[in-house]
Amino acid sequence: MKYVSFLFHIYQPPIQDPRIIREIVNESYLPLTQAIRDFPDLHFTMNINLSLVEHLYEFAPQVLTNIRAAYEQGNLELTNSGAYHPIFPLLPREEVIRQLELNEQGIRKLLPIDEFRPKGVFPPEMAFEYQLASLFAKQGYEWTITDDTSVAWQQIPIPSNKIYQCEGVSVFLRSNYWSNRFANNRMPDSGKGCVDELARSLADWQGDGDGYVIIALDGETFGHHHEQLGAPFLHDLFQAFRDNPRPIQLAHLTEINGLFPHVSQFIPPASWSMDEKNIEARDYFPLWKSHGNRIHALQWQFTHCVLKKVRRLQTNKEINREMDRALFSCQYWWASFWRFEPREIYKGAFNMMAILQHVGELLGDNYRQIEEGEEIFRELVTEVEKERIEREGK
């Protein structure tokens, strides 16, 4: 049997415009979750971060109803992740644990799913490093996932009938090839065509024996990024998997984890947004903290400055939750060499500055508490404006 595991990742930052949330709900989240719910005999895996759950709880509860219904009928597996979508390898370990705990607690409360005990962890942006495996193992998780690009570059064979493990945790490898075929709308137009091509290619790759492939991508791909991949396509695709006579079926990632043998293997750092040049330069997380990116360096200097001051106020739940939300990845993504957008960078920076000012107010010594952070903030703004002017002049 050939097993295909779809992992749909859906997320929006905590500062997202409600109008955009509603747009994506109608174009993608409602059609996707309804399609999953409509096929209770097919198995899927989904990651949804608490930041999006909070938006949907306010603006689109039907999406949460669909997710809960599919979860309860057994065909949708949910992962755990960072509540507000931070980049795990760039955070202190205690912050990773905190984000995992917040996410699990929030999903139990707001979906609500009282018995939510996820087996796997989806690290935001699939940003992974070996040390995370040990942390996940200590927290009781069975598996995690990252992209296969870094593994392939290191000439480590991509497994199709075994599962690599680090520190006792299975590390699934997303098929960059197949995931991007769907993400870039380069698959056949019909569901049957997609399933037939998958079945043929897996047979060519894996032979007659059992094997698997993991297709993990943004859920927003379906309907929002690509209108052609909306509700009709999803139903056609899922129906094709249901009707296909070939030995191919959909499976949860946890199911796959129990079907194939485990082999100990070092997995190099990776994310799903890097290429071979990044790997050669050991620049594994280039969209969020790239070597030579002065804006990234200042953003993280500012982040750690504010984080350190906030966590000293352990008894103040309000400001600590503000800090939790402020760690979302998008502010760094927009400062990358490829996606530069000052307005989005400033959203994160001004949010951090407001938190720092709140710290000063709470401690009754506003200037002394914000002096260090304000200096970094001014330097960050200067660098952003220099980059903006340089780009506009080209």
mmCIF file of C-alpha atoms in Angstrom:
data_model
loop_
_atom_site.group_PDB
_atom_site.id
_atom_site.type_symbol
_atom_site.label_atom_id
_atom_site.label_comp_id
_atom_site.label_asym_id
_atom_site.label_seq_id
_atom_site.Cartn_x
_atom_site.Cartn_y
_atom_site.Cartn_z
ATOM 1 C CA MET A 1 0.000 0.000 0.000
ATOM 2 C CA LYS A 2 1.123 3.531 -0.803
ATOM 3 C CA TYR A 3 0.216 6.029 1.907
ATOM 4 C CA VAL A 4 -0.214 9.747 1.246
ATOM 5 C CA SER A 5 -0.378 12.090 4.209
ATOM 6 C CA PHE A 6 -1.697 15.598 3.658
ATOM 7 C CA LEU A 7 -0.772 18.066 6.381
ATOM 8 C CA PHE A 8 -2.661 21.361 6.066
ATOM 9 C CA HIS A 9 -1.095 24.253 7.986
ATOM 10 C CA ILE A 10 -3.388 27.222 8.658
ATOM 11 C CA TYR A 11 -2.248 30.348 10.474
ATOM 12 C CA GLN A 12 -2.712 34.097 10.716
ATOM 13 C CA PRO A 13 -0.698 36.470 12.917
ATOM 14 C CA PRO A 14 -2.361 37.955 16.016
ATOM 15 C CA ILE A 15 -2.261 41.457 14.472
ATOM 16 C CA GLN A 16 -3.956 40.429 11.209
ATOM 17 C CA ASP A 17 -6.635 42.758 9.800
ATOM 18 C CA PRO A 18 -10.104 41.249 10.462
ATOM 19 C CA ARG A 19 -11.088 42.006 6.848
ATOM 20 C CA ILE A 20 -8.314 39.739 5.616
ATOM 21 C CA ILE A 21 -9.346 37.034 8.081
ATOM 22 C CA ARG A 22 -12.918 37.094 6.744
ATOM 23 C CA GLU A 23 -11.677 36.981 3.149
ATOM 24 C CA ILE A 24 -9.506 33.918 3.774
ATOM 25 C CA VAL A 25 -12.272 32.247 5.778
ATOM 26 C CA ASN A 26 -14.641 32.425 2.811
ATOM 27 C CA GLU A 27 -12.063 31.555 0.169
ATOM 28 C CA SER A 28 -10.179 28.831 1.995
ATOM 29 C CA TYR A 29 -10.844 27.905 5.622
ATOM 30 C CA LEU A 30 -14.550 27.166 5.281
ATOM 31 C CA PRO A 31 -14.251 25.177 2.011
ATOM 32 C CA LEU A 32 -11.224 23.210 3.245
ATOM 33 C CA THR A 33 -12.624 22.267 6.641
ATOM 34 C CA GLN A 34 -16.053 21.469 5.188
ATOM 35 C CA ALA A 35 -14.469 19.206 2.560
ATOM 36 C CA ILE A 36 -12.507 17.353 5.243
ATOM 37 C CA ARG A 37 -15.677 16.980 7.287
ATOM 38 C CA ASP A 38 -17.598 15.705 4.244
ATOM 39 C CA PHE A 39 -15.191 12.775 3.759
ATOM 40 C CA PRO A 40 -15.151 11.012 7.149
ATOM 41 C CA ASP A 41 -13.499 7.902 5.686
ATOM 42 C CA LEU A 42 -10.414 9.831 4.517
ATOM 43 C CA HIS A 43 -7.643 10.762 6.934
ATOM 44 C CA PHE A 44 -5.904 14.144 7.103
ATOM 45 C CA THR A 45 -3.583 15.996 9.481
ATOM 46 C CA MET A 46 -3.904 19.702 10.275
ATOM 47 C CA ASN A 47 -1.929 22.278 12.181
ATOM 48 C CA ILE A 48 -3.784 25.343 13.421
ATOM 49 C CA ASN A 49 -2.048 27.834 15.684
ATOM 50 C CA LEU A 50 -3.826 29.461 18.611
ATOM 51 C CA SER A 51 -3.417 32.908 17.037
ATOM 52 C CA LEU A 52 -5.764 31.820 14.237
ATOM 53 C CA VAL A 53 -8.072 29.940 16.607
ATOM 54 C CA GLU A 54 -8.581 33.201 18.518
ATOM 55 C CA HIS A 55 -9.482 35.053 15.304
ATOM 56 C CA LEU A 56 -11.885 32.310 14.200
ATOM 57 C CA TYR A 57 -13.499 32.145 17.630
ATOM 58 C CA GLU A 58 -14.460 35.797 17.146
ATOM 59 C CA PHE A 59 -15.097 36.038 13.400
ATOM 60 C CA ALA A 60 -15.797 32.554 12.002
ATOM 61 C CA PRO A 61 -16.873 29.964 14.582
ATOM 62 C CA GLN A 62 -18.194 27.660 11.829
ATOM 63 C CA VAL A 63 -14.602 26.872 10.829
ATOM 64 C CA LEU A 64 -13.883 25.725 14.382
ATOM 65 C CA THR A 65 -17.103 23.708 14.364
ATOM 66 C CA ASN A 66 -15.956 21.926 11.200
ATOM 67 C CA ILE A 67 -12.520 21.208 12.655
ATOM 68 C CA ARG A 68 -13.949 19.889 15.906
ATOM 69 C CA ALA A 69 -16.488 17.712 14.063
ATOM 70 C CA ALA A 70 -13.818 16.187 11.807
ATOM 71 C CA TYR A 71 -11.547 15.620 14.805
ATOM 72 C CA GLU A 72 -14.319 13.925 16.764
ATOM 73 C CA GLN A 73 -15.343 11.701 13.853
ATOM 74 C CA GLY A 74 -11.737 10.530 13.652
ATOM 75 C CA ASN A 75 -10.636 11.590 10.191
ATOM 76 C CA LEU A 76 -8.753 14.761 11.172
ATOM 77 C CA GLU A 77 -5.622 14.613 13.297
ATOM 78 C CA LEU A 78 -4.457 17.852 14.927
ATOM 79 C CA THR A 79 -0.871 18.695 15.817
ATOM 80 C CA ASN A 80 0.566 20.952 18.455
ATOM 81 C CA SER A 81 2.682 23.985 17.577
ATOM 82 C CA GLY A 82 3.767 27.376 18.837
ATOM 83 C CA ALA A 83 0.695 29.326 19.919
ATOM 84 C CA TYR A 84 1.689 32.537 18.147
ATOM 85 C CA HIS A 85 3.863 31.019 15.408
ATOM 86 C CA PRO A 86 7.389 31.874 16.587
ATOM 87 C CA ILE A 87 10.487 30.364 14.996
ATOM 88 C CA PHE A 88 11.475 27.709 17.539
ATOM 89 C CA PRO A 89 15.245 27.477 16.842
ATOM 90 C CA LEU A 90 15.567 31.240 17.393
ATOM 91 C CA LEU A 91 13.942 31.218 20.840
ATOM 92 C CA PRO A 92 15.205 30.188 24.280
ATOM 93 C CA ARG A 93 14.080 26.644 25.078
ATOM 94 C CA GLU A 94 11.787 27.775 27.902
ATOM 95 C CA GLU A 95 9.921 29.969 25.425
ATOM 96 C CA VAL A 96 9.393 27.025 23.059
ATOM 97 C CA ILE A 97 7.878 25.002 25.909
ATOM 98 C CA ARG A 98 5.708 27.949 26.912
ATOM 99 C CA GLN A 99 4.384 28.366 23.361
ATOM 100 C CA LEU A 100 3.586 24.641 23.110
ATOM 101 C CA GLU A 101 1.723 24.689 26.413
ATOM 102 C CA LEU A 102 -0.223 27.836 25.509
ATOM 103 C CA ASN A 103 -1.250 26.348 22.175
ATOM 104 C CA GLU A 104 -2.467 23.095 23.691
ATOM 105 C CA GLN A 105 -4.378 24.863 26.458
ATOM 106 C CA GLY A 106 -5.930 27.345 24.031
ATOM 107 C CA ILE A 107 -7.156 24.675 21.624
ATOM 108 C CA ARG A 108 -8.710 22.712 24.483
ATOM 109 C CA LYS A 109 -10.543 25.832 25.611
ATOM 110 C CA LEU A 110 -11.610 27.518 22.368
ATOM 111 C CA LEU A 111 -12.248 24.755 19.825
ATOM 112 C CA PRO A 112 -13.146 23.278 22.367
ATOM 113 C CA ILE A 113 -11.564 19.818 22.571
ATOM 114 C CA ASP A 114 -11.278 18.653 26.168
ATOM 115 C CA GLU A 115 -9.234 15.561 25.323
ATOM 116 C CA PHE A 116 -6.754 17.294 23.018
ATOM 117 C CA ARG A 117 -3.500 15.350 23.444
ATOM 118 C CA PRO A 118 -1.547 15.741 20.192
ATOM 119 C CA LYS A 119 1.076 13.169 19.273
ATOM 120 C CA GLY A 120 3.062 15.414 16.945
ATOM 121 C CA VAL A 121 4.551 18.900 16.804
ATOM 122 C CA PHE A 122 4.496 21.141 13.749
ATOM 123 C CA PRO A 123 7.349 23.622 14.272
ATOM 124 C CA PRO A 124 6.276 26.916 12.657
ATOM 125 C CA GLU A 125 7.726 27.243 9.140
ATOM 126 C CA MET A 126 9.060 23.701 9.724
ATOM 127 C CA ALA A 127 12.080 25.418 11.289
ATOM 128 C CA PHE A 128 13.925 22.544 12.928
ATOM 129 C CA GLU A 129 17.245 21.860 14.573
ATOM 130 C CA TYR A 130 18.428 18.670 16.207
ATOM 131 C CA GLN A 131 18.175 20.000 19.788
ATOM 132 C CA LEU A 132 14.422 20.458 19.379
ATOM 133 C CA ALA A 133 13.975 16.690 19.101
ATOM 134 C CA SER A 134 15.200 16.190 22.662
ATOM 135 C CA LEU A 135 12.905 18.952 23.905
ATOM 136 C CA PHE A 136 9.888 17.429 22.130
ATOM 137 C CA ALA A 137 10.733 13.993 23.534
ATOM 138 C CA LYS A 138 10.858 15.346 27.085
ATOM 139 C CA GLN A 139 7.445 16.939 26.532
ATOM 140 C CA GLY A 140 6.006 13.554 25.533
ATOM 141 C CA TYR A 141 5.589 14.022 21.779
ATOM 142 C CA GLU A 142 6.121 11.152 19.350
ATOM 143 C CA TRP A 143 6.929 12.969 16.120
ATOM 144 C CA THR A 144 7.743 16.241 14.422
ATOM 145 C CA ILE A 145 8.286 17.299 10.822
ATOM 146 C CA THR A 146 10.612 19.357 8.652
ATOM 147 C CA ASP A 147 11.444 19.778 4.969
ATOM 148 C CA ASP A 148 13.565 17.244 3.079
ATOM 149 C CA THR A 149 15.749 19.802 1.244
ATOM 150 C CA SER A 150 18.538 19.969 3.817
ATOM 151 C CA VAL A 151 18.603 16.186 4.232
ATOM 152 C CA ALA A 152 18.836 15.661 0.475
ATOM 153 C CA TRP A 153 21.652 18.210 0.164
ATOM 154 C CA GLN A 154 23.606 16.292 2.814
ATOM 155 C CA GLN A 155 23.132 13.199 0.608
ATOM 156 C CA ILE A 156 21.118 11.449 3.295
ATOM 157 C CA PRO A 157 18.593 9.182 1.530
ATOM 158 C CA ILE A 158 14.996 10.411 1.657
ATOM 159 C CA PRO A 159 13.067 7.586 3.338
ATOM 160 C CA SER A 160 9.908 6.143 1.849
ATOM 161 C CA ASN A 161 9.557 2.921 3.841
ATOM 162 C CA LYS A 162 11.236 3.849 7.119
ATOM 163 C CA ILE A 163 11.138 6.824 9.478
ATOM 164 C CA TYR A 164 14.131 8.703 10.813
ATOM 165 C CA GLN A 165 14.346 9.323 14.550
ATOM 166 C CA CYS A 166 16.310 11.832 16.620
ATOM 167 C CA GLU A 167 16.469 11.451 20.387
ATOM 168 C CA GLY A 168 13.544 9.025 20.273
ATOM 169 C CA VAL A 169 11.291 11.377 18.279
ATOM 170 C CA SER A 170 10.291 10.551 14.712
ATOM 171 C CA VAL A 171 11.248 13.326 12.295
ATOM 172 C CA PHE A 172 9.046 13.176 9.221
ATOM 173 C CA LEU A 173 10.371 14.735 6.037
ATOM 174 C CA ARG A 174 7.986 16.759 3.950
ATOM 175 C CA SER A 175 8.334 16.113 0.248
ATOM 176 C CA ASN A 176 9.463 19.470 -1.051
ATOM 177 C CA TYR A 177 8.782 18.286 -4.599
ATOM 178 C CA TRP A 178 5.191 17.121 -4.150
ATOM 179 C CA SER A 179 4.234 19.813 -1.652
ATOM 180 C CA ASN A 180 5.377 22.559 -3.990
ATOM 181 C CA ARG A 181 3.661 20.919 -6.940
ATOM 182 C CA PHE A 182 0.378 21.513 -5.117
ATOM 183 C CA ALA A 183 1.409 24.853 -3.564
ATOM 184 C CA ASN A 184 2.362 26.275 -6.965
ATOM 185 C CA ASN A 185 -0.687 24.816 -8.729
ATOM 186 C CA ARG A 186 1.382 22.557 -10.973
ATOM 187 C CA MET A 187 -0.692 19.399 -10.569
ATOM 188 C CA PRO A 188 -3.288 18.069 -13.040
ATOM 189 C CA ASP A 189 -6.564 19.991 -13.056
ATOM 190 C CA SER A 190 -8.701 17.030 -12.009
ATOM 191 C CA GLY A 191 -8.661 15.095 -8.762
ATOM 192 C CA LYS A 192 -8.393 11.829 -10.666
ATOM 193 C CA GLY A 193 -5.412 13.167 -12.592
ATOM 194 C CA CYS A 194 -3.669 14.129 -9.336
ATOM 195 C CA VAL A 195 -4.236 10.734 -7.733
ATOM 196 C CA ASP A 196 -3.207 8.839 -10.866
ATOM 197 C CA GLU A 197 0.027 10.815 -11.149
ATOM 198 C CA LEU A 198 0.815 10.321 -7.474
ATOM 199 C CA ALA A 199 0.145 6.589 -7.684
ATOM 200 C CA ARG A 200 2.324 6.134 -10.776
ATOM 201 C CA SER A 201 5.185 8.196 -9.398
ATOM 202 C CA LEU A 202 5.161 6.484 -6.006
ATOM 203 C CA ALA A 203 5.207 3.077 -7.691
ATOM 204 C CA ASP A 204 8.176 4.147 -9.829
ATOM 205 C CA TRP A 205 10.015 5.483 -6.767
ATOM 206 C CA GLN A 206 9.104 2.859 -4.182
ATOM 207 C CA GLY A 207 8.470 -0.256 -6.265
ATOM 208 C CA ASP A 208 5.795 -2.768 -5.261
ATOM 209 C CA GLY A 209 6.364 -2.556 -1.508
ATOM 210 C CA ASP A 210 4.670 -0.367 1.065
ATOM 211 C CA GLY A 211 5.730 3.265 1.144
ATOM 212 C CA TYR A 212 4.614 6.768 2.025
ATOM 213 C CA VAL A 213 4.935 10.408 1.030
ATOM 214 C CA ILE A 214 4.115 13.559 3.012
ATOM 215 C CA ILE A 215 2.525 16.553 1.315
ATOM 216 C CA ALA A 216 2.530 19.493 3.719
ATOM 217 C CA LEU A 217 1.543 23.003 2.717
ATOM 218 C CA ASP A 218 -0.408 26.077 3.716
ATOM 219 C CA GLY A 219 -4.136 25.423 3.853
ATOM 220 C CA GLU A 220 -4.578 28.881 2.330
ATOM 221 C CA THR A 221 -3.256 27.389 -0.920
ATOM 222 C CA PHE A 222 -6.715 26.002 -1.566
ATOM 223 C CA GLY A 223 -8.982 28.828 -2.698
ATOM 224 C CA HIS A 224 -7.073 31.837 -1.371
ATOM 225 C CA HIS A 225 -3.665 31.556 -3.029
ATOM 226 C CA HIS A 226 -5.149 29.682 -5.990
ATOM 227 C CA GLU A 227 -8.820 30.190 -6.785
ATOM 228 C CA GLN A 228 -8.767 27.104 -9.044
ATOM 229 C CA LEU A 229 -7.947 24.939 -6.013
ATOM 230 C CA GLY A 230 -11.096 25.884 -4.084
ATOM 231 C CA ALA A 231 -14.063 23.796 -2.975
ATOM 232 C CA PRO A 232 -14.796 22.037 -6.312
ATOM 233 C CA PHE A 233 -11.178 20.935 -6.683
ATOM 234 C CA LEU A 234 -10.971 19.722 -3.077
ATOM 235 C CA HIS A 235 -14.115 17.609 -3.388
ATOM 236 C CA ASP A 236 -12.922 16.248 -6.724
ATOM 237 C CA LEU A 237 -9.511 15.373 -5.232
ATOM 238 C CA PHE A 238 -10.936 13.731 -2.123
ATOM 239 C CA GLN A 239 -13.515 11.794 -4.143
ATOM 240 C CA ALA A 240 -10.720 10.561 -6.414
ATOM 241 C CA PHE A 241 -8.828 9.184 -3.412
ATOM 242 C CA ARG A 242 -12.024 7.507 -2.227
ATOM 243 C CA ASP A 243 -12.779 5.918 -5.627
ATOM 244 C CA ASN A 244 -9.284 5.124 -6.879
ATOM 245 C CA PRO A 245 -8.765 1.364 -7.412
ATOM 246 C CA ARG A 246 -4.978 1.610 -7.064
ATOM 247 C CA PRO A 247 -3.313 0.602 -3.743
ATOM 248 C CA ILE A 248 -3.045 4.185 -2.482
ATOM 249 C CA GLN A 249 -4.776 5.736 0.519
ATOM 250 C CA LEU A 250 -4.684 8.768 2.778
ATOM 251 C CA ALA A 251 -3.338 8.462 6.321
ATOM 252 C CA HIS A 252 -2.693 10.521 9.438
ATOM 253 C CA LEU A 253 0.957 11.137 10.181
ATOM 254 C CA THR A 254 0.546 9.295 13.476
ATOM 255 C CA GLU A 255 -0.770 6.288 11.551
ATOM 256 C CA ILE A 256 2.290 6.327 9.304
ATOM 257 C CA ASN A 257 4.494 6.563 12.392
ATOM 258 C CA GLY A 258 3.106 3.214 13.510
ATOM 259 C CA LEU A 259 3.327 1.480 10.129
ATOM 260 C CA PHE A 260 7.018 1.778 9.287
ATOM 261 C CA PRO A 261 10.260 0.938 11.119
ATOM 262 C CA HIS A 262 12.259 3.650 12.859
ATOM 263 C CA VAL A 263 15.944 4.310 12.167
ATOM 264 C CA SER A 264 18.200 6.628 14.170
ATOM 265 C CA GLN A 265 19.533 9.446 11.980
ATOM 266 C CA PHE A 266 20.974 12.925 12.483
ATOM 267 C CA ILE A 267 18.733 15.513 10.809
ATOM 268 C CA PRO A 268 20.461 18.799 9.894
ATOM 269 C CA PRO A 269 18.814 22.181 10.536
ATOM 270 C CA ALA A 270 16.064 22.971 8.067
ATOM 271 C CA SER A 271 12.983 25.014 7.263
ATOM 272 C CA TRP A 272 10.572 24.897 4.357
ATOM 273 C CA SER A 273 11.795 28.268 3.049
ATOM 274 C CA MET A 274 15.431 27.693 2.180
ATOM 275 C CA ASP A 275 17.411 26.551 -0.823
ATOM 276 C CA GLU A 276 20.781 24.968 -1.514
ATOM 277 C CA LYS A 277 22.601 28.314 -1.367
ATOM 278 C CA ASN A 278 21.253 28.867 2.147
ATOM 279 C CA ILE A 279 22.373 25.389 3.176
ATOM 280 C CA GLU A 280 25.865 25.924 1.751
ATOM 281 C CA ALA A 281 26.102 29.178 3.734
ATOM 282 C CA ARG A 282 24.625 27.479 6.822
ATOM 283 C CA ASP A 283 21.923 30.132 6.697
ATOM 284 C CA TYR A 284 19.135 27.750 7.669
ATOM 285 C CA PHE A 285 16.429 30.269 8.603
ATOM 286 C CA PRO A 286 17.029 33.008 6.017
ATOM 287 C CA LEU A 287 13.576 34.574 6.029
ATOM 288 C CA TRP A 288 13.660 35.263 9.777
ATOM 289 C CA LYS A 289 17.310 35.647 10.795
ATOM 290 C CA SER A 290 19.617 35.730 7.818
ATOM 291 C CA HIS A 291 23.380 36.140 7.964
ATOM 292 C CA GLY A 292 24.328 39.675 7.014
ATOM 293 C CA ASN A 293 20.806 41.079 7.416
ATOM 294 C CA ARG A 294 21.292 44.055 9.716
ATOM 295 C CA ILE A 295 17.543 44.570 10.155
ATOM 296 C CA HIS A 296 17.075 40.970 11.283
ATOM 297 C CA ALA A 297 19.952 41.349 13.747
ATOM 298 C CA LEU A 298 18.388 44.468 15.274
ATOM 299 C CA GLN A 299 14.914 42.934 15.377
ATOM 300 C CA TRP A 300 16.201 39.981 17.380
ATOM 301 C CA GLN A 301 18.326 42.181 19.623
ATOM 302 C CA PHE A 302 15.207 44.217 20.375
ATOM 303 C CA THR A 303 13.075 41.093 20.842
ATOM 304 C CA HIS A 304 15.463 39.570 23.390
ATOM 305 C CA CYS A 305 15.792 42.895 25.219
ATOM 306 C CA VAL A 306 12.025 43.199 25.668
ATOM 307 C CA LEU A 307 11.568 39.485 26.380
ATOM 308 C CA LYS A 308 14.134 39.532 29.182
ATOM 309 C CA LYS A 309 12.475 42.488 30.903
ATOM 310 C CA VAL A 310 8.949 41.086 30.580
ATOM 311 C CA ARG A 311 9.776 37.637 31.953
ATOM 312 C CA ARG A 312 11.123 39.261 35.128
ATOM 313 C CA LEU A 313 7.508 40.263 35.827
ATOM 314 C CA GLN A 314 6.359 36.667 36.197
ATOM 315 C CA THR A 315 3.305 37.452 38.302
ATOM 316 C CA ASN A 316 1.824 39.869 35.757
ATOM 317 C CA LYS A 317 -0.155 37.619 33.415
ATOM 318 C CA GLU A 318 -1.333 40.455 31.169
ATOM 319 C CA ILE A 319 2.067 41.688 30.048
ATOM 320 C CA ASN A 320 3.416 38.160 29.715
ATOM 321 C CA ARG A 321 0.573 37.270 27.351
ATOM 322 C CA GLU A 322 1.298 40.445 25.382
ATOM 323 C CA MET A 323 4.855 39.169 25.034
ATOM 324 C CA ASP A 324 3.700 35.709 23.959
ATOM 325 C CA ARG A 325 1.695 37.253 21.115
ATOM 326 C CA ALA A 326 4.547 39.566 20.117
ATOM 327 C CA LEU A 327 6.824 36.686 19.043
ATOM 328 C CA PHE A 328 4.957 35.956 15.793
ATOM 329 C CA SER A 329 7.234 35.204 12.847
ATOM 330 C CA CYS A 330 5.774 37.548 10.213
ATOM 331 C CA GLN A 331 7.565 40.683 11.429
ATOM 332 C CA TYR A 332 10.938 39.057 10.681
ATOM 333 C CA TRP A 333 9.717 37.511 7.423
ATOM 334 C CA TRP A 334 8.889 40.970 6.063
ATOM 335 C CA ALA A 335 12.442 42.097 6.857
ATOM 336 C CA SER A 336 14.048 39.421 4.693
ATOM 337 C CA PHE A 337 16.026 40.355 1.589
ATOM 338 C CA TRP A 338 13.247 38.930 -0.608
ATOM 339 C CA ARG A 339 10.103 40.229 1.127
ATOM 340 C CA PHE A 340 11.032 43.680 2.423
ATOM 341 C CA GLU A 341 7.954 45.609 3.605
ATOM 342 C CA PRO A 342 8.582 48.450 6.115
ATOM 343 C CA ARG A 343 4.948 48.761 7.207
ATOM 344 C CA GLU A 344 4.844 45.154 8.405
ATOM 345 C CA ILE A 345 8.240 45.439 10.096
ATOM 346 C CA TYR A 346 7.017 48.494 11.978
ATOM 347 C CA LYS A 347 3.884 46.704 13.172
ATOM 348 C CA GLY A 348 6.058 44.266 15.067
ATOM 349 C CA ALA A 349 8.558 46.881 16.238
ATOM 350 C CA PHE A 350 5.959 49.341 17.545
ATOM 351 C CA ASN A 351 4.140 46.483 19.256
ATOM 352 C CA MET A 352 7.382 45.528 21.032
ATOM 353 C CA MET A 353 7.981 49.162 21.975
ATOM 354 C CA ALA A 354 4.504 49.435 23.488
ATOM 355 C CA ILE A 355 5.205 46.352 25.604
ATOM 356 C CA LEU A 356 8.502 47.843 26.756
ATOM 357 C CA GLN A 357 6.765 51.082 27.745
ATOM 358 C CA HIS A 358 4.219 49.011 29.659
ATOM 359 C CA VAL A 359 7.111 47.412 31.574
ATOM 360 C CA GLY A 360 8.394 50.859 32.496
ATOM 361 C CA GLU A 361 4.963 51.922 33.738
ATOM 362 C CA LEU A 362 4.608 48.797 35.859
ATOM 363 C CA LEU A 363 8.020 49.280 37.467
ATOM 364 C CA GLY A 364 7.534 53.001 38.009
ATOM 365 C CA ASP A 365 10.803 53.925 36.312
ATOM 366 C CA ASN A 366 9.803 54.373 32.719
ATOM 367 C CA TYR A 367 12.933 55.970 31.258
ATOM 368 C CA ARG A 368 15.471 53.646 32.889
ATOM 369 C CA GLN A 369 13.561 50.561 31.781
ATOM 370 C CA ILE A 370 13.071 51.614 28.168
ATOM 371 C CA GLU A 371 16.422 53.351 27.584
ATOM 372 C CA GLU A 372 18.246 50.275 26.237
ATOM 373 C CA GLY A 373 15.310 49.140 24.114
ATOM 374 C CA GLU A 374 14.614 52.618 22.788
ATOM 375 C CA GLU A 375 18.196 52.888 21.545
ATOM 376 C CA ILE A 376 17.860 49.582 19.653
ATOM 377 C CA PHE A 377 14.447 50.660 18.346
ATOM 378 C CA ARG A 378 15.838 53.918 16.917
ATOM 379 C CA GLU A 379 18.685 52.045 15.254
ATOM 380 C CA LEU A 380 16.197 49.552 13.792
ATOM 381 C CA VAL A 381 14.039 52.321 12.328
ATOM 382 C CA THR A 382 17.134 53.949 10.829
ATOM 383 C CA GLU A 383 18.170 50.697 9.136
ATOM 384 C CA VAL A 384 14.665 50.093 7.778
ATOM 385 C CA GLU A 385 14.517 53.604 6.316
ATOM 386 C CA LYS A 386 17.986 53.270 4.787
ATOM 387 C CA GLU A 387 16.910 50.032 3.116
ATOM 388 C CA ARG A 388 13.627 51.567 1.946
ATOM 389 C CA ILE A 389 15.345 54.591 0.396
ATOM 390 C CA GLU A 390 17.956 52.415 -1.290
ATOM 391 C CA ARG A 391 15.303 50.146 -2.811
ATOM 392 C CA GLU A 392 13.147 53.050 -3.974
ATOM 393 C CA GLY A 393 16.175 54.604 -5.656
ATOM 394 C CA LYS A 394 16.835 51.535 -7.792
#
